[in-house]
Amino acid sequence: MGIPLQTFRGHTNLTELQYVEEKLKPVSLQHLQKFYVDTIPKNPTGDFVFPTVTNVQRTKLQCTSDNQTPLFYQEVSPSRSGDKFQKKKAIIGISFMLTLKWENTDDSIEHKFVVTLSRERIPYLYSHTFSLPSKQCHAASESNLRQEDCPTESSASLQGNCQSLDTSSSVPCQDEVPNKYTSSLVTVVTYNIWNFQTLGPEEMYYARIKRLGKLVSESQADVIAFQEVRFDFSKLINGPSQIDHLREYLPLYQFVFQPAMSFPKDFVGRIEEGLAIFSRYPIKSHDYILLSRISADDEDRHQRICLHAEIETPRIKNLHVFVTHLALSQTARERSVVEIWNFMEKYPGPALLMGDLNAEPHEKSIRKQPFLTFRFLMGEVEINGTRTEGLRDGWLLFHKEPRPNAPGKYQMNEEKDEGLTFSTLDGDLRKRIDYIFIREESGINTQSVGLLDDNGRQSVAASDHLGVKVVLNSENG
């Protein structure tokens, strides 16, 4: 059950709208001035026109033990008469959705943001999408808010609730998009970025994220789906938000970040991990589903999601991008892919399913059938009466299935097959668990498939995974 929007405690001298105007609006404008200054209208004298703030919604991120009942903790305050104990709700943060809108200008612009506040009231951007409506384009529709449960979990099997902020708007005409791209090619990448981990001291993360950022930037990908993206309040050296780190290397991309799981530390510290989509092209809408789980299963304890974004490219008007990161449990994966396919069927047209599936093509399920998760996605078998249709494994369109790096598969010192994606932390890659599945439509075909790899291994690896890269070609438009 979603937590209701409530009065923002801790700022009683400001109304909620005043708080947004004075604290959150400047943060959003700073982002635009740094990366999208050309989209900010100017008056006849050349000065920037200030926007109005609309569609403000806010959500408390509150831990629960059962997705309904708020979790409390005791705060101890020393005093002369002895320690005082106060019972408090476990609130790990607050998120705001807001729209910056310029009215009465020749080119009305709307920028949509999700800004999250840490317990220390420090703001961080979680998403930014925008549209440029004009006389030749459809007027922007009102943004839609949908409240959903968002269970999260700590190492003590705590769960937290949050509400999803799902915004939707009309897309701009392509000839008005800043830094436009008119090629019929669309390059997409999936990449598990290994959150904040390193093989050594925490300080090594700075060098690793620089390698990773350089790699994804130089890939010239139009759409990038990231997994294991974290916000971690304890990472003081480099800052807690990996979204901030990524957008420094992808400055002209719209982006959405959706946490999937949370690890509250002492009930108040905020650590959460999830999925993100970055796009050069307008993100028309985005939403997600929670994947079911069995918390009693140690390999299925973490909450998983599937994040979806509808993206308009110059030639593919509605490209549906789905990204997920599946559980370690085979039974959970088999359950999840059915739920994801049912989600995908709600959105007809060309689509991509990308991510770290934690599944090898040759694995056997508890049903003693080989390749069940993989074969289901390929449409070769049913699971519980459901069968996919039209999905193709991008890698196999151009390459053979690589042999896993397992005993008996290779001769001594034999070069390993191309296509393995995990783990760069070992001397050799061992298995293929990262995928891009493609649902093609008329006029769209896959031009090439490869790996995103800077050849860094072990302590100099950009991540513990390699990325997968697909180039689509569209003759439409």
mmCIF file of C-alpha atoms in Angstrom, residues 43-335:
data_model
loop_
_atom_site.group_PDB
_atom_site.id
_atom_site.type_symbol
_atom_site.label_atom_id
_atom_site.label_comp_id
_atom_site.label_asym_id
_atom_site.label_seq_id
_atom_site.Cartn_x
_atom_site.Cartn_y
_atom_site.Cartn_z
ATOM 1 C CA ASN A 43 13.599 37.622 -23.346
ATOM 2 C CA PRO A 44 14.259 40.311 -26.005
ATOM 3 C CA THR A 45 17.111 41.734 -23.924
ATOM 4 C CA GLY A 46 18.879 38.364 -23.847
ATOM 5 C CA ASP A 47 18.183 37.516 -20.222
ATOM 6 C CA PHE A 48 16.971 34.065 -19.213
ATOM 7 C CA VAL A 49 13.237 33.734 -18.638
ATOM 8 C CA PHE A 50 12.468 32.025 -15.345
ATOM 9 C CA PRO A 51 10.021 29.112 -15.466
ATOM 10 C CA THR A 52 7.021 28.329 -13.331
ATOM 11 C CA VAL A 53 6.871 25.145 -11.279
ATOM 12 C CA THR A 54 3.868 22.881 -11.878
ATOM 13 C CA ASN A 55 2.670 19.337 -11.179
ATOM 14 C CA VAL A 56 4.454 19.094 -7.838
ATOM 15 C CA GLN A 57 4.057 15.765 -6.071
ATOM 16 C CA ARG A 58 6.086 14.365 -3.227
ATOM 17 C CA THR A 59 6.609 10.971 -1.687
ATOM 18 C CA LYS A 60 8.012 9.884 1.655
ATOM 19 C CA LEU A 61 10.343 6.902 1.447
ATOM 20 C CA GLN A 62 9.375 4.982 4.535
ATOM 21 C CA CYS A 63 10.531 1.560 5.679
ATOM 22 C CA THR A 64 7.968 -1.087 6.573
ATOM 23 C CA SER A 65 8.153 -4.671 7.726
ATOM 24 C CA ASP A 66 5.142 -5.871 5.736
ATOM 25 C CA ASN A 67 4.585 -3.280 2.953
ATOM 26 C CA GLN A 68 1.861 -1.665 5.072
ATOM 27 C CA THR A 69 2.858 -0.995 8.668
ATOM 28 C CA PRO A 70 5.421 1.800 9.186
ATOM 29 C CA LEU A 71 8.659 0.729 10.832
ATOM 30 C CA PHE A 72 9.825 2.638 13.929
ATOM 31 C CA TYR A 73 13.187 2.996 15.647
ATOM 32 C CA GLN A 74 14.292 4.476 18.947
ATOM 33 C CA GLU A 75 16.391 7.615 19.025
ATOM 34 C CA VAL A 76 18.439 8.206 22.180
ATOM 35 C CA SER A 77 19.038 11.785 23.375
ATOM 36 C CA PRO A 78 21.382 12.322 26.358
ATOM 37 C CA SER A 79 20.193 14.743 29.034
ATOM 38 C CA ARG A 80 21.127 15.718 32.597
ATOM 39 C CA SER A 81 18.385 13.530 33.973
ATOM 40 C CA GLY A 82 19.481 10.559 31.887
ATOM 41 C CA ASP A 83 18.988 9.259 28.367
ATOM 42 C CA LYS A 84 15.671 10.034 26.707
ATOM 43 C CA PHE A 85 14.172 7.632 24.204
ATOM 44 C CA GLN A 86 11.987 8.816 21.351
ATOM 45 C CA LYS A 87 10.097 6.574 18.951
ATOM 46 C CA LYS A 88 10.416 7.707 15.318
ATOM 47 C CA LYS A 89 9.307 6.453 11.924
ATOM 48 C CA ALA A 90 12.099 5.097 9.732
ATOM 49 C CA ILE A 91 12.046 7.674 6.934
ATOM 50 C CA ILE A 92 15.065 7.382 4.628
ATOM 51 C CA GLY A 93 14.220 10.276 2.324
ATOM 52 C CA ILE A 94 11.640 12.201 0.327
ATOM 53 C CA SER A 95 11.231 12.431 -3.445
ATOM 54 C CA PHE A 96 9.585 15.220 -5.427
ATOM 55 C CA MET A 97 8.281 15.192 -8.960
ATOM 56 C CA LEU A 98 8.060 18.617 -10.551
ATOM 57 C CA THR A 99 7.779 20.254 -13.956
ATOM 58 C CA LEU A 100 9.516 23.455 -15.020
ATOM 59 C CA LYS A 101 7.369 25.176 -17.615
ATOM 60 C CA TRP A 102 7.971 28.288 -19.697
ATOM 61 C CA GLU A 103 4.735 29.883 -20.819
ATOM 62 C CA ASN A 104 4.045 32.782 -23.161
ATOM 63 C CA THR A 105 7.179 32.083 -25.165
ATOM 64 C CA ASP A 106 7.486 31.273 -28.858
ATOM 65 C CA ASP A 107 8.782 27.797 -28.089
ATOM 66 C CA SER A 108 7.138 26.576 -24.920
ATOM 67 C CA ILE A 109 9.302 24.050 -23.123
ATOM 68 C CA GLU A 110 8.618 21.622 -20.303
ATOM 69 C CA HIS A 111 11.333 19.910 -18.306
ATOM 70 C CA LYS A 112 10.254 17.148 -15.932
ATOM 71 C CA PHE A 113 12.386 16.187 -12.940
ATOM 72 C CA VAL A 114 12.383 13.768 -10.057
ATOM 73 C CA VAL A 115 14.473 15.198 -7.220
ATOM 74 C CA THR A 116 15.139 13.121 -4.136
ATOM 75 C CA LEU A 117 16.181 14.487 -0.753
ATOM 76 C CA SER A 118 18.441 12.651 1.630
ATOM 77 C CA ARG A 119 17.687 12.767 5.355
ATOM 78 C CA GLU A 120 20.134 15.654 5.496
ATOM 79 C CA ARG A 121 17.869 17.511 3.005
ATOM 80 C CA ILE A 122 20.486 17.401 0.246
ATOM 81 C CA PRO A 123 18.823 17.218 -3.212
ATOM 82 C CA TYR A 124 19.838 14.772 -5.955
ATOM 83 C CA LEU A 125 18.383 14.347 -9.446
ATOM 84 C CA TYR A 126 16.854 10.945 -10.171
ATOM 85 C CA SER A 127 15.321 11.734 -13.557
ATOM 86 C CA HIS A 128 15.138 14.432 -16.203
ATOM 87 C CA THR A 129 13.032 14.288 -19.361
ATOM 88 C CA PHE A 130 11.777 17.105 -21.531
ATOM 89 C CA SER A 131 9.705 18.013 -24.549
ATOM 90 C CA LEU A 132 9.614 20.962 -26.928
ATOM 91 C CA PRO A 133 6.020 21.366 -28.115
ATOM 92 C CA SER A 134 5.335 23.732 -30.992
ATOM 93 C CA LYS A 135 2.560 24.607 -33.432
ATOM 94 C CA GLN A 136 3.585 21.619 -35.536
ATOM 95 C CA CYS A 137 3.566 19.230 -32.582
ATOM 96 C CA HIS A 138 0.883 17.982 -30.283
ATOM 97 C CA ALA A 139 0.437 20.020 -27.150
ATOM 98 C CA ALA A 140 1.989 18.477 -24.109
ATOM 99 C CA SER A 141 -0.433 16.342 -22.193
ATOM 100 C CA GLU A 142 -0.863 16.624 -18.476
ATOM 101 C CA SER A 143 1.605 14.484 -16.573
ATOM 102 C CA ASN A 144 0.122 11.420 -14.964
ATOM 103 C CA LEU A 145 0.956 10.290 -11.475
ATOM 104 C CA ARG A 146 0.608 6.711 -10.449
ATOM 105 C CA GLN A 147 1.159 5.514 -6.912
ATOM 106 C CA GLU A 148 2.518 2.047 -6.421
ATOM 107 C CA ASP A 149 4.110 -0.035 -3.769
ATOM 108 C CA CYS A 150 7.852 -0.210 -4.087
ATOM 109 C CA PRO A 151 9.035 -2.779 -1.558
ATOM 110 C CA THR A 152 12.639 -2.574 -0.564
ATOM 111 C CA GLU A 153 14.777 -4.700 1.655
ATOM 112 C CA SER A 154 17.691 -4.521 4.028
ATOM 113 C CA SER A 155 20.013 -7.255 5.154
ATOM 114 C CA ALA A 156 17.652 -7.756 8.092
ATOM 115 C CA SER A 157 14.749 -8.470 5.712
ATOM 116 C CA LEU A 158 13.272 -5.014 6.252
ATOM 117 C CA GLN A 159 11.119 -3.671 3.475
ATOM 118 C CA GLY A 160 10.405 -0.108 2.481
ATOM 119 C CA ASN A 161 7.603 1.464 0.552
ATOM 120 C CA CYS A 162 7.750 4.279 -1.927
ATOM 121 C CA GLN A 163 5.543 5.633 -4.680
ATOM 122 C CA SER A 164 6.511 5.607 -8.318
ATOM 123 C CA LEU A 165 6.400 8.896 -10.155
ATOM 124 C CA ASP A 166 5.390 8.123 -13.718
ATOM 125 C CA THR A 167 5.427 11.126 -16.038
ATOM 126 C CA SER A 168 4.218 11.214 -19.592
ATOM 127 C CA SER A 169 4.280 13.956 -22.176
ATOM 128 C CA SER A 170 4.081 14.489 -25.885
ATOM 129 C CA VAL A 171 7.385 14.245 -27.676
ATOM 130 C CA PRO A 172 8.932 17.199 -29.474
ATOM 131 C CA CYS A 173 9.209 17.399 -33.237
ATOM 132 C CA GLN A 174 12.524 15.817 -34.131
ATOM 133 C CA ASP A 175 13.784 18.846 -36.044
ATOM 134 C CA GLU A 176 13.515 20.870 -32.834
ATOM 135 C CA VAL A 177 15.486 18.566 -30.560
ATOM 136 C CA PRO A 178 18.776 20.149 -29.479
ATOM 137 C CA ASN A 179 21.836 18.273 -30.788
ATOM 138 C CA LYS A 180 19.542 16.354 -33.096
ATOM 139 C CA TYR A 181 20.385 12.994 -34.611
ATOM 140 C CA THR A 182 18.816 12.096 -37.928
ATOM 141 C CA SER A 183 20.523 8.796 -38.741
ATOM 142 C CA SER A 184 18.424 5.739 -39.454
ATOM 143 C CA LEU A 185 20.726 3.849 -37.067
ATOM 144 C CA VAL A 186 19.975 3.497 -33.359
ATOM 145 C CA THR A 187 22.727 2.148 -31.097
ATOM 146 C CA VAL A 188 21.726 0.604 -27.772
ATOM 147 C CA VAL A 189 23.874 -0.713 -24.918
ATOM 148 C CA THR A 190 23.199 -2.700 -21.762
ATOM 149 C CA TYR A 191 25.721 -2.506 -18.938
ATOM 150 C CA ASN A 192 25.853 -3.759 -15.346
ATOM 151 C CA ILE A 193 28.102 -1.187 -13.644
ATOM 152 C CA TRP A 194 28.860 -3.066 -10.361
ATOM 153 C CA ASN A 195 27.561 -0.250 -8.129
ATOM 154 C CA PHE A 196 30.338 1.257 -5.941
ATOM 155 C CA GLN A 197 32.447 -1.871 -5.601
ATOM 156 C CA THR A 198 36.171 -2.151 -6.286
ATOM 157 C CA LEU A 199 38.865 -4.790 -5.850
ATOM 158 C CA GLY A 200 40.707 -2.576 -3.404
ATOM 159 C CA PRO A 201 40.292 0.552 -1.299
ATOM 160 C CA GLU A 202 37.203 2.685 -1.799
ATOM 161 C CA GLU A 203 39.368 5.356 -3.428
ATOM 162 C CA MET A 204 39.782 3.039 -6.441
ATOM 163 C CA TYR A 205 36.160 3.698 -7.386
ATOM 164 C CA TYR A 206 37.060 7.135 -8.754
ATOM 165 C CA ALA A 207 39.437 5.641 -11.341
ATOM 166 C CA ARG A 208 36.975 2.871 -12.167
ATOM 167 C CA ILE A 209 34.016 5.192 -12.814
ATOM 168 C CA LYS A 210 36.259 7.326 -15.037
ATOM 169 C CA ARG A 211 37.092 4.265 -17.144
ATOM 170 C CA LEU A 212 33.448 3.238 -17.250
ATOM 171 C CA GLY A 213 32.253 6.749 -18.115
ATOM 172 C CA LYS A 214 34.809 7.070 -20.900
ATOM 173 C CA LEU A 215 33.800 3.680 -22.288
ATOM 174 C CA VAL A 216 30.063 4.411 -22.470
ATOM 175 C CA SER A 217 30.654 7.936 -23.769
ATOM 176 C CA GLU A 218 32.900 6.733 -26.576
ATOM 177 C CA SER A 219 30.388 4.025 -27.512
ATOM 178 C CA GLN A 220 28.199 6.802 -28.979
ATOM 179 C CA ALA A 221 25.165 4.811 -27.876
ATOM 180 C CA ASP A 222 21.788 6.459 -28.323
ATOM 181 C CA VAL A 223 20.173 4.471 -25.514
ATOM 182 C CA ILE A 224 21.969 2.914 -22.544
ATOM 183 C CA ALA A 225 20.368 0.615 -19.973
ATOM 184 C CA PHE A 226 22.297 0.402 -16.706
ATOM 185 C CA GLN A 227 21.968 -2.128 -13.900
ATOM 186 C CA GLU A 228 23.295 -2.000 -10.312
ATOM 187 C CA VAL A 229 23.061 1.780 -10.120
ATOM 188 C CA ARG A 230 23.297 2.938 -6.506
ATOM 189 C CA PHE A 231 22.594 5.782 -4.174
ATOM 190 C CA ASP A 232 24.709 5.221 -1.056
ATOM 191 C CA PHE A 233 24.784 7.889 1.649
ATOM 192 C CA SER A 234 28.017 6.462 3.092
ATOM 193 C CA LYS A 235 30.088 7.168 -0.039
ATOM 194 C CA LEU A 236 31.416 10.555 0.990
ATOM 195 C CA ILE A 237 34.558 10.568 -1.141
ATOM 196 C CA ASN A 238 32.874 10.487 -4.543
ATOM 197 C CA GLY A 239 29.330 11.450 -3.589
ATOM 198 C CA PRO A 240 26.397 9.108 -2.951
ATOM 199 C CA SER A 241 24.645 9.207 -6.341
ATOM 200 C CA GLN A 242 25.904 7.180 -9.288
ATOM 201 C CA ILE A 243 23.339 8.957 -11.462
ATOM 202 C CA ASP A 244 25.367 12.128 -10.840
ATOM 203 C CA HIS A 245 28.536 10.306 -11.855
ATOM 204 C CA LEU A 246 27.022 8.897 -15.053
ATOM 205 C CA ARG A 247 25.467 12.139 -16.248
ATOM 206 C CA GLU A 248 28.865 13.840 -16.114
ATOM 207 C CA TYR A 249 29.919 11.503 -18.938
ATOM 208 C CA LEU A 250 26.540 11.527 -20.713
ATOM 209 C CA PRO A 251 25.685 15.235 -20.495
ATOM 210 C CA LEU A 252 23.129 15.491 -23.313
ATOM 211 C CA TYR A 253 21.080 12.459 -22.358
ATOM 212 C CA GLN A 254 17.675 12.368 -20.765
ATOM 213 C CA PHE A 255 17.585 9.841 -17.946
ATOM 214 C CA VAL A 256 15.329 7.988 -15.555
ATOM 215 C CA PHE A 257 16.427 6.077 -12.456
ATOM 216 C CA GLN A 258 14.205 3.670 -10.564
ATOM 217 C CA PRO A 259 15.492 2.098 -7.333
ATOM 218 C CA ALA A 260 14.470 -1.523 -6.896
ATOM 219 C CA MET A 261 15.918 -2.538 -3.548
ATOM 220 C CA SER A 262 16.973 -0.686 -0.425
ATOM 221 C CA PHE A 263 19.353 -1.535 2.368
ATOM 222 C CA PRO A 264 18.473 0.822 5.243
ATOM 223 C CA LYS A 265 21.422 1.143 7.588
ATOM 224 C CA ASP A 266 20.397 1.566 11.217
ATOM 225 C CA PHE A 267 16.896 2.330 9.850
ATOM 226 C CA VAL A 268 17.865 5.817 8.719
ATOM 227 C CA GLY A 269 20.880 5.526 6.425
ATOM 228 C CA ARG A 270 19.918 5.374 2.762
ATOM 229 C CA ILE A 271 21.393 2.815 0.391
ATOM 230 C CA GLU A 272 19.349 1.822 -2.654
ATOM 231 C CA GLU A 273 20.062 0.108 -5.940
ATOM 232 C CA GLY A 274 18.149 -0.068 -9.178
ATOM 233 C CA LEU A 275 17.988 0.455 -12.920
ATOM 234 C CA ALA A 276 18.513 3.471 -15.154
ATOM 235 C CA ILE A 277 17.894 4.363 -18.792
ATOM 236 C CA PHE A 278 19.822 7.162 -20.518
ATOM 237 C CA SER A 279 18.681 8.359 -23.950
ATOM 238 C CA ARG A 280 19.830 10.937 -26.492
ATOM 239 C CA TYR A 281 16.266 11.003 -27.756
ATOM 240 C CA PRO A 282 13.104 12.142 -25.945
ATOM 241 C CA ILE A 283 11.775 9.747 -23.337
ATOM 242 C CA LYS A 284 8.041 10.044 -23.939
ATOM 243 C CA SER A 285 6.977 8.052 -20.904
ATOM 244 C CA HIS A 286 8.371 5.597 -18.400
ATOM 245 C CA ASP A 287 7.021 3.122 -15.872
ATOM 246 C CA TYR A 288 7.998 -0.116 -14.170
ATOM 247 C CA ILE A 289 6.674 -3.266 -12.534
ATOM 248 C CA LEU A 290 7.716 -5.050 -9.380
ATOM 249 C CA LEU A 291 8.722 -8.638 -10.025
ATOM 250 C CA SER A 292 7.337 -11.130 -7.540
ATOM 251 C CA ARG A 293 9.706 -12.726 -5.073
ATOM 252 C CA ILE A 294 9.871 -15.240 -2.245
ATOM 253 C CA SER A 295 11.765 -13.590 0.604
ATOM 254 C CA ALA A 296 12.331 -16.930 2.332
ATOM 255 C CA ASP A 297 14.556 -17.926 -0.600
ATOM 256 C CA ASP A 298 18.049 -16.534 0.046
ATOM 257 C CA GLU A 299 18.599 -16.209 -3.714
ATOM 258 C CA ASP A 300 15.314 -14.326 -4.183
ATOM 259 C CA ARG A 301 15.374 -11.932 -1.216
ATOM 260 C CA HIS A 302 16.174 -8.770 -3.144
ATOM 261 C CA GLN A 303 13.353 -6.905 -4.818
ATOM 262 C CA ARG A 304 13.670 -6.916 -8.618
ATOM 263 C CA ILE A 305 11.895 -4.742 -11.175
ATOM 264 C CA CYS A 306 11.506 -4.247 -14.908
ATOM 265 C CA LEU A 307 11.875 -0.613 -16.010
ATOM 266 C CA HIS A 308 10.272 0.517 -19.275
ATOM 267 C CA ALA A 309 10.774 3.678 -21.321
ATOM 268 C CA GLU A 310 9.068 4.692 -24.541
ATOM 269 C CA ILE A 311 11.579 6.569 -26.695
ATOM 270 C CA GLU A 312 11.048 8.440 -29.956
ATOM 271 C CA THR A 313 13.922 8.361 -32.413
ATOM 272 C CA PRO A 314 13.940 10.108 -35.803
ATOM 273 C CA ARG A 315 12.961 6.914 -37.618
ATOM 274 C CA ILE A 316 11.465 4.668 -34.929
ATOM 275 C CA LYS A 317 8.628 6.697 -33.486
ATOM 276 C CA ASN A 318 7.893 4.408 -30.542
ATOM 277 C CA LEU A 319 10.830 2.283 -29.423
ATOM 278 C CA HIS A 320 10.036 0.433 -26.211
ATOM 279 C CA VAL A 321 13.057 -0.238 -24.018
ATOM 280 C CA PHE A 322 12.777 -2.704 -21.137
ATOM 281 C CA VAL A 323 15.630 -3.276 -18.707
ATOM 282 C CA THR A 324 15.847 -5.725 -15.825
ATOM 283 C CA HIS A 325 18.287 -7.449 -13.483
ATOM 284 C CA LEU A 326 17.039 -10.898 -12.555
ATOM 285 C CA ALA A 327 17.500 -12.870 -9.348
ATOM 286 C CA LEU A 328 20.117 -15.518 -8.596
ATOM 287 C CA SER A 329 17.343 -18.086 -8.120
ATOM 288 C CA GLN A 330 16.418 -20.140 -11.184
ATOM 289 C CA THR A 331 12.811 -20.509 -10.092
ATOM 290 C CA ALA A 332 12.590 -16.740 -9.564
ATOM 291 C CA ARG A 333 13.994 -16.074 -13.032
ATOM 292 C CA GLU A 334 11.480 -18.399 -14.641
ATOM 293 C CA ARG A 335 8.677 -16.633 -12.801
#
